[in-house]
Coordinates of N, CA and C in Angstrom, one line a residue:
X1 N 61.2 -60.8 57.7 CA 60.0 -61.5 58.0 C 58.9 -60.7 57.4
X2 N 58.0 -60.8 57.0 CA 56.7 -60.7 56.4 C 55.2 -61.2 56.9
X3 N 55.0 -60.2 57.3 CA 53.8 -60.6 57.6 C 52.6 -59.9 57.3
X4 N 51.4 -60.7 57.5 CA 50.1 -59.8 56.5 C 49.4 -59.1 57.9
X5 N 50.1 -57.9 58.1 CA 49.3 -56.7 59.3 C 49.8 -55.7 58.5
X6 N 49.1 -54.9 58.6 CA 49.5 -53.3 58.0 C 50.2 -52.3 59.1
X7 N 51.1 -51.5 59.0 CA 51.8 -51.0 59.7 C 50.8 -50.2 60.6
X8 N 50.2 -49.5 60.2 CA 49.2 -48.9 61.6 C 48.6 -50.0 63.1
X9 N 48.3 -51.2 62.6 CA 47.8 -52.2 63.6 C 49.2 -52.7 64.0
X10 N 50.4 -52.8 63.2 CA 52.0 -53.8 63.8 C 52.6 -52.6 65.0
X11 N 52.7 -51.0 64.7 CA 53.6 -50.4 65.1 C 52.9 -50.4 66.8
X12 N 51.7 -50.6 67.2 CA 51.7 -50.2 68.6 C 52.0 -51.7 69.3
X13 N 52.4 -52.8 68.4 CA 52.7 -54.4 69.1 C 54.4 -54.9 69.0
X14 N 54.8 -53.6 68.3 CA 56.3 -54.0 68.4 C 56.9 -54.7 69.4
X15 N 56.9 -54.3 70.5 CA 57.6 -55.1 71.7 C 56.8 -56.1 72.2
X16 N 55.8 -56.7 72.0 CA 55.5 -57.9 71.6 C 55.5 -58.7 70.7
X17 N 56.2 -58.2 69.6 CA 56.7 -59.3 69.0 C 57.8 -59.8 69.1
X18 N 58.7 -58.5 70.0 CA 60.3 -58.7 69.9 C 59.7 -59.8 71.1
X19 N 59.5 -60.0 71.9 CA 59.0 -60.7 73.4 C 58.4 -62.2 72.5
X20 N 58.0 -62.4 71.2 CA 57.3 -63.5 71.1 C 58.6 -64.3 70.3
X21 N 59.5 -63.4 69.7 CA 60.5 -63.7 68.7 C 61.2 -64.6 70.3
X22 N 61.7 -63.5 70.7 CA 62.5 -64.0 71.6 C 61.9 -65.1 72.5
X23 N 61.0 -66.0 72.8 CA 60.8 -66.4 73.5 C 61.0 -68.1 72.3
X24 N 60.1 -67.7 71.5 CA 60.4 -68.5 70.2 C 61.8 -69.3 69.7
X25 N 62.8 -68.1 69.9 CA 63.7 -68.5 69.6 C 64.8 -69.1 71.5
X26 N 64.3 -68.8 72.3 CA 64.7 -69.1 73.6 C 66.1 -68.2 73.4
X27 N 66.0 -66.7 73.7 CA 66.7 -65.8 73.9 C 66.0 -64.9 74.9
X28 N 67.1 -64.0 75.3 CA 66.4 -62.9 75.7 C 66.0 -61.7 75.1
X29 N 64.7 -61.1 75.9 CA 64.0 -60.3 74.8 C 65.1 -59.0 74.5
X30 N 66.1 -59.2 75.3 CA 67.1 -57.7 75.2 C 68.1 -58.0 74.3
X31 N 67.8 -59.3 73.6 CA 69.0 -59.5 72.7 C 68.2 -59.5 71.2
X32 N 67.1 -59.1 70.9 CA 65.9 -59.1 69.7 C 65.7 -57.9 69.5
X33 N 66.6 -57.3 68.5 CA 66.7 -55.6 68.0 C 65.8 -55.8 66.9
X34 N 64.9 -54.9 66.9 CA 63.9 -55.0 65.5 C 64.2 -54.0 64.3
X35 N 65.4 -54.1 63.5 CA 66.4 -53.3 62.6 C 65.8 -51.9 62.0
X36 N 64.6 -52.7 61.2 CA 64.0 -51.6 60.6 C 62.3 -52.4 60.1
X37 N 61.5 -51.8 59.9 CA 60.2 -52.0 59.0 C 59.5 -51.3 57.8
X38 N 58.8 -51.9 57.0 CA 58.3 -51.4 55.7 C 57.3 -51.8 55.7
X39 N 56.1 -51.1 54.9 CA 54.9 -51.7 54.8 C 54.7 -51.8 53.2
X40 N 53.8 -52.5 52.7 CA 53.2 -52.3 51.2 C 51.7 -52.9 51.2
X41 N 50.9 -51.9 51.4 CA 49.6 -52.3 51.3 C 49.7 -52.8 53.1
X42 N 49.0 -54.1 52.7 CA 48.6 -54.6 54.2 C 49.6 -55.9 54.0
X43 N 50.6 -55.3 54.2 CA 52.1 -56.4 54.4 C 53.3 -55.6 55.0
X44 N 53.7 -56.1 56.2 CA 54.4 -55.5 56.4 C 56.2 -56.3 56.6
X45 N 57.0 -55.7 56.0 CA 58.5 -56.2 56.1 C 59.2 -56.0 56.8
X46 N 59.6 -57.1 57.9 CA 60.3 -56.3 59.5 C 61.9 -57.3 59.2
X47 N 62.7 -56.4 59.4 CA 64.1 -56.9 59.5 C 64.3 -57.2 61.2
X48 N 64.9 -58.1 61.7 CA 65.4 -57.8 63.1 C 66.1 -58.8 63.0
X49 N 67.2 -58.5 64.3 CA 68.6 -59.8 64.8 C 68.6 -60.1 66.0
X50 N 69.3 -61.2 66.1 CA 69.5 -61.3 67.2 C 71.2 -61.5 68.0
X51 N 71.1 -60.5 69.2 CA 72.7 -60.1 69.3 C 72.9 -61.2 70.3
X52 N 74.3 -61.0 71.0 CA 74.9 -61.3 72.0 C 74.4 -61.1 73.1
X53 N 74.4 -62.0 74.2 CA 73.7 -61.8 75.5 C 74.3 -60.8 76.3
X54 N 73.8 -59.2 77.0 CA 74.5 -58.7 78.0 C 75.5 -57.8 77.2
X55 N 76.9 -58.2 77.9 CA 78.2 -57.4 77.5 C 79.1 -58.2 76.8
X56 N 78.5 -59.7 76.2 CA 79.0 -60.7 75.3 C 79.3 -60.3 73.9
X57 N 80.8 -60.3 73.7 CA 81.2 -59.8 72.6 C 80.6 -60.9 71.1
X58 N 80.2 -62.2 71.5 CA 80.1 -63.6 71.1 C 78.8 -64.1 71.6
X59 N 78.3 -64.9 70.2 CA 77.5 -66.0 71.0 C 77.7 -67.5 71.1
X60 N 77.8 -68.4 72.2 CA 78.4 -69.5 71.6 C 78.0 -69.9 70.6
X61 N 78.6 -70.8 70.4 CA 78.0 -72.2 69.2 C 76.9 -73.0 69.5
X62 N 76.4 -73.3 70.7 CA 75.9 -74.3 71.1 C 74.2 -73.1 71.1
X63 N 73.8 -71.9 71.1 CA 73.2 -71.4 71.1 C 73.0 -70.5 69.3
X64 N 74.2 -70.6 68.9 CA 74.1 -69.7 68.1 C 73.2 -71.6 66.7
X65 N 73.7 -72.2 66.9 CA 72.9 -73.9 66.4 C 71.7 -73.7 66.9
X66 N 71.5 -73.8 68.1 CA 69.5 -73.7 68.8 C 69.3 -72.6 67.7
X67 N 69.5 -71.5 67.7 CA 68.8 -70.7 66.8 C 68.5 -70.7 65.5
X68 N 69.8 -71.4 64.8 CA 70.0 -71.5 63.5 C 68.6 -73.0 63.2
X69 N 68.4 -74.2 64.2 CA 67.5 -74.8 64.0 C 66.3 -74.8 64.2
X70 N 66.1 -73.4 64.9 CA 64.5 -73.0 65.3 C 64.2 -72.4 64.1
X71 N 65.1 -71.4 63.6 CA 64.9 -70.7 62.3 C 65.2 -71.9 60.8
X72 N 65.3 -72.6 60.9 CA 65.6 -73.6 59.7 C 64.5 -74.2 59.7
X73 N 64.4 -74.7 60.9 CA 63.2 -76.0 61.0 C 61.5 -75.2 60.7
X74 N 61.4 -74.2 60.6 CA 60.2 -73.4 60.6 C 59.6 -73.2 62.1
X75 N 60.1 -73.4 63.4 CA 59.7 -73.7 64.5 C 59.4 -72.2 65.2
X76 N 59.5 -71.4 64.2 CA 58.7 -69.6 64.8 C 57.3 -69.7 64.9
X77 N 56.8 -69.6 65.7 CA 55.0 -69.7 65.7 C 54.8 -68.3 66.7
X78 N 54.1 -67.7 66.2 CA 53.5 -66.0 67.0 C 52.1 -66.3 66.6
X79 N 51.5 -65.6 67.9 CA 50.3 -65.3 67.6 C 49.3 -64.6 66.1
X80 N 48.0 -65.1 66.1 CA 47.4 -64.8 65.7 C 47.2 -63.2 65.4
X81 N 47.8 -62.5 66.3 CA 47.4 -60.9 66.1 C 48.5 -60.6 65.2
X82 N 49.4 -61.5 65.1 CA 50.3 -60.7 63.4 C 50.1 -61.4 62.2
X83 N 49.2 -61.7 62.0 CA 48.7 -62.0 60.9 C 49.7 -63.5 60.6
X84 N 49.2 -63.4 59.2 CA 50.2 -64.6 59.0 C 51.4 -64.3 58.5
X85 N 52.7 -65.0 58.4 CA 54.1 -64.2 58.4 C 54.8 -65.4 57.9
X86 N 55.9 -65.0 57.3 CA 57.0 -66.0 56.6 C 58.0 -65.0 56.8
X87 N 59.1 -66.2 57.2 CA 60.4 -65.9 57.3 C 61.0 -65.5 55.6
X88 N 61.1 -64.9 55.0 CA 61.9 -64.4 53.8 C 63.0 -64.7 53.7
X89 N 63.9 -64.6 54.9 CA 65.4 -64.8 54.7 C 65.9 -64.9 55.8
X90 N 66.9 -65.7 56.3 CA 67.4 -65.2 57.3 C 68.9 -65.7 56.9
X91 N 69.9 -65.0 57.8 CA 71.3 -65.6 58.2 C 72.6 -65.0 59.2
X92 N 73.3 -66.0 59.0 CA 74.3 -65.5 60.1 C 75.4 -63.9 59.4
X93 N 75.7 -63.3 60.0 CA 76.5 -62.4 59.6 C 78.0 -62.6 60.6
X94 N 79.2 -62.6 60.3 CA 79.9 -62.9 61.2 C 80.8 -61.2 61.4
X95 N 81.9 -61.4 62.5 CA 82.1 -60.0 63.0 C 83.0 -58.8 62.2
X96 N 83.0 -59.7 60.8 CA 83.2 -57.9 60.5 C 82.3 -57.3 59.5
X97 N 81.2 -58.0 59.0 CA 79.8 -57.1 58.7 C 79.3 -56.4 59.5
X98 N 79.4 -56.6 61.4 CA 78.8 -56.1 61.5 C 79.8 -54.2 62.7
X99 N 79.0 -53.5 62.3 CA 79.6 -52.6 63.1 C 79.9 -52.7 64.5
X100 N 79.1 -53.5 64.9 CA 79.4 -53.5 66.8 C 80.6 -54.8 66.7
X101 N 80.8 -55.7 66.2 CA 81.8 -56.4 65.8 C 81.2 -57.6 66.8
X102 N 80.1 -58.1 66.6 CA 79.5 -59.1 67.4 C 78.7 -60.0 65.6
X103 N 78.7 -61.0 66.6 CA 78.1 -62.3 65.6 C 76.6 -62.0 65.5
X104 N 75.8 -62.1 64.5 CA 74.2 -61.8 65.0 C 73.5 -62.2 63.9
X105 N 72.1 -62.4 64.1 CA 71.8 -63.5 63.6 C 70.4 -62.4 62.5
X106 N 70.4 -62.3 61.6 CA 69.2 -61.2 60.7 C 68.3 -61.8 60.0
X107 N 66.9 -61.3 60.0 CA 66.4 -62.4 59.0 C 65.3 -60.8 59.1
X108 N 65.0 -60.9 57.7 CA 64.3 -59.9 56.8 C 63.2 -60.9 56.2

């Protein structure tokens, strides 16, 4: 994801954005890991996923679709305090990319 805030004004709103992702996407905010971030100039590049609920090795299907059409359809809307943002990329990774051996959903 990309968005136009510069990393000095994004790093003290992190957990509000994991909290806006997640609410956006109708997850819980404990399942919205924010991977890693980069800045360039006054743009900043945030990777994050979204995992399994809880001690869920899996996400269903019927959840793991809601997400895949919130994220397809353009249907992410966050506040005005992060500037403007575009999704760059997103997709599914299935369980043996990923180290915890869970399904999860990444968009950079």
């Amino acid at each position: 994801m990309s968005l136009s805030i510069d990393n000095s004004e994004l790093k003290p709103h992190v957990p509000e954005l994991a909290h806006f992702i997640a609410q956006e996407l109708d997850v819980y905010v404990s399942q919205v890991h924010l991977m890693n971030f980069s800045t360039k100039g006054n743009d900043s590049l945030i990777r994050w996923a979204i995992f399994p609920a809880g001690s869920a090795d899996y996400m269903s299907h019927t959840t793991a679709m809601e997400i895949t059409s919130r994220l397809a359809g353009d249907r992410l809307h966050l506040p005005d305090t992060f500037g403007s943002y575009k999704l760059v990329k997103w997709d599914i990774e299935p369980l043996q990319k990923r180290y915890k051996q869970n399904l999860f959903f990444a968009s950079s």
